[in-house]
């Protein structure tokens, strides 16, 4: 309990320091409101957006695009990563394509995705899939290739089949790496969704930021950014919680090492 309270205290200290600096900038340094709005103005925008209900449609549009793209991209990345780690020829065939695709700036790909998949939510989901794929793919491949050699030797000595070795030894050993990729993908998925909404959308938090920039409603822009930050933090905490519950043997191993 003490560790949990301490862990919660540090983010609050960081948030308090940022808030204090924000207040000093606005009230002491007289930063104009069109550059940096007052905290109360942002709270007012959040109140209008979520209590009066003006933001909910945009929030759920971005959330649904992000969630669908994240799930599809991560599942595909784990599947392809498993194939690449198991077959050398697959690695030679797929790796150059993945690296080439990742080397292309996603902002540059967004108009092409728009032409191919249209203006609806599908294009946003595809963009999220693309940005989520690479970190999960790389972490999956690295994790599977770093399976302890002694465990593999034990499996060979026991004449364990290839697929049983994969599911019972290689995949559990790589689970920590995979979850690290999943945490990175949470943040990238939001970036992908917002970039797609910037390019062409009449819905979503990215559209809301774009529209607010045109009308110079900086407080609304900040409210949308706070919403995105909250989505990212909550999503990351969910993945961390799943990591601690599903990959429970890592915690037991760390406790054994400390003892």
Short mmCIF file of C-alpha atoms in Angstrom, two decimals:
data_model
loop_
_atom_site.label_atom_id
_atom_site.label_comp_id
_atom_site.label_asym_id
_atom_site.label_seq_id
_atom_site.Cartn_x
_atom_site.Cartn_y
_atom_site.Cartn_z
CA UNK A 1 0.00 0.00 0.00
CA UNK A 2 2.83 2.38 0.85
CA UNK A 3 4.47 1.75 -2.53
CA UNK A 4 1.15 2.41 -4.33
CA UNK A 5 0.67 5.70 -2.46
CA UNK A 6 4.22 6.74 -3.24
CA UNK A 7 3.76 5.81 -6.88
CA UNK A 8 0.62 7.97 -7.06
CA UNK A 9 2.32 10.86 -5.26
CA UNK A 10 5.08 11.46 -7.83
CA UNK A 11 2.72 12.12 -10.77
CA UNK A 12 0.73 14.50 -8.56
CA UNK A 13 3.93 16.40 -7.73
CA UNK A 14 4.75 16.68 -11.44
CA UNK A 15 1.21 17.83 -12.25
CA UNK A 16 1.34 20.39 -9.42
CA UNK A 17 4.64 21.78 -10.69
CA UNK A 18 3.29 22.13 -14.23
CA UNK A 19 0.12 23.80 -12.94
CA UNK A 20 2.16 26.22 -10.81
CA UNK A 21 4.34 27.15 -13.79
CA UNK A 22 1.20 27.60 -15.90
CA UNK A 23 -0.32 29.96 -13.31
CA UNK A 24 2.91 31.96 -13.07
CA UNK A 25 3.06 32.27 -16.86
CA UNK A 26 -0.52 33.52 -17.09
CA UNK A 27 -0.80 35.77 -14.02
CA UNK A 28 2.80 36.91 -13.42
CA UNK A 29 4.38 36.93 -16.87
CA UNK A 30 1.11 38.06 -18.53
CA UNK A 31 1.30 35.55 -21.38
CA UNK A 32 -1.62 36.43 -23.73
CA UNK A 33 -4.68 34.19 -23.55
CA UNK A 34 -4.49 33.46 -27.29
CA UNK A 35 -1.07 31.86 -26.63
CA UNK A 36 -1.72 30.20 -23.26
CA UNK A 37 -5.26 30.20 -21.84
CA UNK A 38 -5.99 30.41 -18.14
CA UNK A 39 -6.57 27.10 -16.34
CA UNK A 40 -10.12 28.19 -15.47
CA UNK A 41 -10.83 28.83 -19.15
CA UNK A 42 -9.72 25.29 -19.98
CA UNK A 43 -11.85 23.91 -17.14
CA UNK A 44 -14.76 25.92 -18.54
CA UNK A 45 -14.21 24.36 -21.97
CA UNK A 46 -14.07 20.89 -20.42
CA UNK A 47 -17.27 21.61 -18.52
CA UNK A 48 -19.00 22.78 -21.69
CA UNK A 49 -17.63 19.81 -23.60
CA UNK A 50 -18.41 16.97 -21.21
CA UNK A 51 -21.07 18.16 -18.80
CA UNK A 52 -23.08 19.97 -21.48
CA UNK A 53 -22.20 17.15 -23.88
CA UNK A 54 -20.61 18.94 -26.83
CA UNK A 55 -17.38 16.89 -26.81
CA UNK A 56 -18.72 13.38 -26.30
CA UNK A 57 -19.37 12.64 -29.97
CA UNK A 58 -15.85 13.73 -30.93
CA UNK A 59 -14.35 11.86 -27.97
CA UNK A 60 -16.00 8.54 -28.83
CA UNK A 61 -15.21 8.94 -32.53
CA UNK A 62 -11.48 9.24 -31.77
CA UNK A 63 -11.68 6.53 -29.10
CA UNK A 64 -13.38 4.04 -31.42
CA UNK A 65 -10.94 4.73 -34.28
CA UNK A 66 -8.01 4.36 -31.93
CA UNK A 67 -9.30 1.19 -30.25
CA UNK A 68 -10.15 -0.60 -33.51
CA UNK A 69 -6.87 0.33 -35.17
CA UNK A 70 -4.87 -0.54 -32.06
CA UNK A 71 -6.39 -4.01 -31.72
CA UNK A 72 -6.06 -4.83 -35.43
CA UNK A 73 -2.52 -3.45 -35.69
CA UNK A 74 -1.23 -5.16 -32.56
CA UNK A 75 -2.77 -8.55 -33.33
CA UNK A 76 -1.38 -8.40 -36.88
CA UNK A 77 2.05 -7.36 -35.57
CA UNK A 78 2.22 -10.24 -33.08
CA UNK A 79 1.10 -12.73 -35.75
CA UNK A 80 3.59 -11.51 -38.38
CA UNK A 81 6.34 -11.23 -35.76
CA UNK A 82 5.77 -14.85 -34.75
CA UNK A 83 6.02 -15.98 -38.39
CA UNK A 84 9.22 -13.97 -38.94
CA UNK A 85 10.85 -15.37 -35.80
CA UNK A 86 9.99 -18.96 -36.74
CA UNK A 87 11.00 -19.01 -40.39
CA UNK A 88 14.20 -17.47 -41.72
CA UNK A 89 12.82 -17.12 -45.24
CA UNK A 90 9.83 -15.19 -43.90
CA UNK A 91 12.22 -12.80 -42.16
CA UNK A 92 14.05 -12.16 -45.42
CA UNK A 93 10.80 -11.60 -47.31
CA UNK A 94 8.89 -9.49 -44.78
CA UNK A 95 11.53 -7.42 -42.94
CA UNK A 96 12.49 -5.20 -45.92
CA UNK A 97 8.82 -4.43 -46.57
CA UNK A 98 8.14 -3.56 -42.92
CA UNK A 99 11.23 -1.33 -42.70
CA UNK A 100 10.36 0.42 -45.97
CA UNK A 101 6.81 1.04 -44.82
CA UNK A 102 7.98 2.35 -41.45
CA UNK A 103 10.48 4.67 -43.14
CA UNK A 104 7.65 6.50 -44.91
CA UNK A 105 6.30 9.42 -42.84
CA UNK A 106 2.72 8.63 -41.89
CA UNK A 107 1.71 12.25 -42.54
CA UNK A 108 2.79 11.73 -46.15
CA UNK A 109 0.82 8.47 -46.35
CA UNK A 110 -2.36 10.03 -44.93
CA UNK A 111 -3.56 11.61 -48.23
CA UNK A 112 -2.96 8.34 -50.08
CA UNK A 113 -4.89 6.40 -47.42
CA UNK A 114 -7.67 8.96 -47.81
CA UNK A 115 -7.82 8.34 -51.57
CA UNK A 116 -7.84 4.56 -51.15
CA UNK A 117 -10.23 4.18 -48.19
CA UNK A 118 -12.37 7.31 -48.35
CA UNK A 119 -13.32 10.02 -45.89
CA UNK A 120 -15.10 7.83 -43.36
CA UNK A 121 -13.73 6.18 -40.23
CA UNK A 122 -12.03 3.37 -42.14
CA UNK A 123 -9.17 5.64 -43.22
CA UNK A 124 -8.57 6.66 -39.60
CA UNK A 125 -8.48 3.03 -38.47
CA UNK A 126 -6.00 2.14 -41.23
CA UNK A 127 -3.71 4.98 -40.16
CA UNK A 128 -3.78 3.75 -36.56
CA UNK A 129 -3.01 0.20 -37.73
CA UNK A 130 0.06 1.43 -39.59
CA UNK A 131 1.53 3.38 -36.68
CA UNK A 132 0.83 0.60 -34.14
CA UNK A 133 2.26 -2.23 -36.20
CA UNK A 134 6.00 -1.51 -36.15
CA UNK A 135 6.80 -1.22 -32.41
CA UNK A 136 4.78 -4.33 -31.54
CA UNK A 137 6.28 -6.24 -34.48
CA UNK A 138 9.86 -5.38 -33.52
CA UNK A 139 9.34 -6.17 -29.84
CA UNK A 140 7.67 -9.47 -30.70
CA UNK A 141 10.54 -10.57 -32.94
CA UNK A 142 13.21 -9.48 -30.44
CA UNK A 143 11.42 -11.16 -27.55
CA UNK A 144 10.94 -14.44 -29.40
CA UNK A 145 14.56 -14.51 -30.53
CA UNK A 146 15.82 -13.91 -26.99
CA UNK A 147 14.26 -17.04 -25.54
CA UNK A 148 16.78 -18.52 -23.06
CA UNK A 149 18.88 -21.17 -24.80
CA UNK A 150 18.73 -23.55 -21.82
CA UNK A 151 14.92 -23.70 -22.05
CA UNK A 152 15.11 -24.49 -25.76
CA UNK A 153 17.71 -27.18 -25.11
CA UNK A 154 15.46 -28.68 -22.44
CA UNK A 155 12.56 -28.74 -24.91
CA UNK A 156 14.71 -30.48 -27.52
CA UNK A 157 15.89 -33.02 -24.97
CA UNK A 158 12.26 -33.75 -24.09
CA UNK A 159 11.46 -34.08 -27.81
CA UNK A 160 8.89 -31.30 -27.54
CA UNK A 161 7.19 -30.37 -30.81
CA UNK A 162 7.82 -27.05 -32.54
CA UNK A 163 4.42 -25.52 -31.87
CA UNK A 164 4.31 -26.72 -28.28
CA UNK A 165 7.76 -25.19 -27.75
CA UNK A 166 6.49 -21.94 -29.24
CA UNK A 167 3.35 -21.71 -27.09
CA UNK A 168 4.80 -23.02 -23.84
CA UNK A 169 8.34 -21.59 -23.93
CA UNK A 170 9.06 -19.02 -26.63
CA UNK A 171 5.84 -16.99 -26.43
CA UNK A 172 5.73 -16.74 -22.60
CA UNK A 173 9.41 -15.72 -22.61
CA UNK A 174 8.65 -12.94 -25.11
CA UNK A 175 5.54 -11.69 -23.28
CA UNK A 176 7.41 -8.89 -21.47
CA UNK A 177 8.82 -7.54 -24.75
CA UNK A 178 5.42 -7.76 -26.41
CA UNK A 179 3.73 -5.80 -23.65
CA UNK A 180 6.46 -3.14 -23.89
CA UNK A 181 5.55 -2.77 -27.56
CA UNK A 182 1.86 -2.61 -26.67
CA UNK A 183 2.52 0.29 -24.29
CA UNK A 184 4.41 2.22 -26.97
CA UNK A 185 1.63 1.52 -29.45
CA UNK A 186 -0.97 3.11 -27.14
CA UNK A 187 0.63 6.54 -27.54
CA UNK A 188 1.32 6.09 -31.25
CA UNK A 189 -2.27 4.99 -31.89
CA UNK A 190 -3.58 8.33 -30.62
CA UNK A 191 -1.07 10.18 -32.79
CA UNK A 192 -2.20 8.20 -35.84
CA UNK A 193 -5.87 8.87 -35.18
CA UNK A 194 -5.35 12.61 -34.69
CA UNK A 195 -3.13 12.92 -37.80
CA UNK A 196 -5.83 11.20 -39.88
CA UNK A 197 -8.47 13.54 -38.45
CA UNK A 198 -6.27 16.53 -39.23
CA UNK A 199 -6.06 15.52 -42.88
CA UNK A 200 -9.77 15.06 -43.42
CA UNK A 201 -12.54 14.64 -40.89
CA UNK A 202 -15.62 16.39 -39.59
CA UNK A 203 -15.52 14.42 -36.33
CA UNK A 204 -13.07 13.53 -33.59
CA UNK A 205 -10.77 15.37 -31.21
CA UNK A 206 -8.28 16.03 -34.01
CA UNK A 207 -10.99 17.77 -36.00
CA UNK A 208 -11.96 19.72 -32.88
CA UNK A 209 -8.38 20.95 -32.45
CA UNK A 210 -8.20 21.93 -36.13
CA UNK A 211 -11.51 23.78 -36.02
CA UNK A 212 -10.58 25.57 -32.77
CA UNK A 213 -7.28 26.71 -34.30
CA UNK A 214 -9.18 28.43 -37.12
CA UNK A 215 -11.41 30.30 -34.63
CA UNK A 216 -8.55 30.93 -32.16
CA UNK A 217 -10.37 29.14 -29.34
CA UNK A 218 -7.19 28.08 -27.58
CA UNK A 219 -9.06 26.97 -24.46
CA UNK A 220 -11.02 24.43 -26.55
CA UNK A 221 -7.76 23.23 -28.11
CA UNK A 222 -6.28 22.70 -24.65
CA UNK A 223 -9.43 20.88 -23.52
CA UNK A 224 -9.14 18.50 -26.50
CA UNK A 225 -5.44 17.97 -25.74
CA UNK A 226 -6.27 17.18 -22.10
CA UNK A 227 -8.82 14.65 -23.36
CA UNK A 228 -6.20 12.98 -25.55
CA UNK A 229 -3.71 12.94 -22.67
CA UNK A 230 -6.31 11.30 -20.42
CA UNK A 231 -7.02 8.65 -23.05
CA UNK A 232 -3.31 7.92 -23.37
CA UNK A 233 -2.71 7.69 -19.62
CA UNK A 234 -5.74 5.46 -19.01
CA UNK A 235 -4.88 3.22 -21.97
CA UNK A 236 -1.29 2.85 -20.78
CA UNK A 237 -2.45 1.97 -17.26
CA UNK A 238 -4.82 -0.67 -18.64
CA UNK A 239 -1.98 -2.28 -20.61
CA UNK A 240 0.31 -2.15 -17.54
CA UNK A 241 -2.39 -3.75 -15.41
CA UNK A 242 -2.90 -6.50 -17.98
CA UNK A 243 0.88 -6.99 -18.10
CA UNK A 244 1.13 -7.44 -14.34
CA UNK A 245 -1.78 -9.91 -14.28
CA UNK A 246 -1.04 -11.94 -17.41
CA UNK A 247 2.78 -11.99 -17.19
CA UNK A 248 2.70 -12.71 -13.46
CA UNK A 249 5.89 -14.78 -13.50
CA UNK A 250 8.02 -11.66 -14.14
CA UNK A 251 7.03 -10.22 -10.77
CA UNK A 252 7.76 -13.52 -9.05
CA UNK A 253 11.15 -13.73 -10.75
CA UNK A 254 12.04 -10.16 -9.73
CA UNK A 255 11.07 -10.91 -6.12
CA UNK A 256 13.22 -14.06 -6.17
CA UNK A 257 16.23 -12.14 -7.52
CA UNK A 258 15.85 -9.47 -4.80
CA UNK A 259 15.77 -12.13 -2.11
#
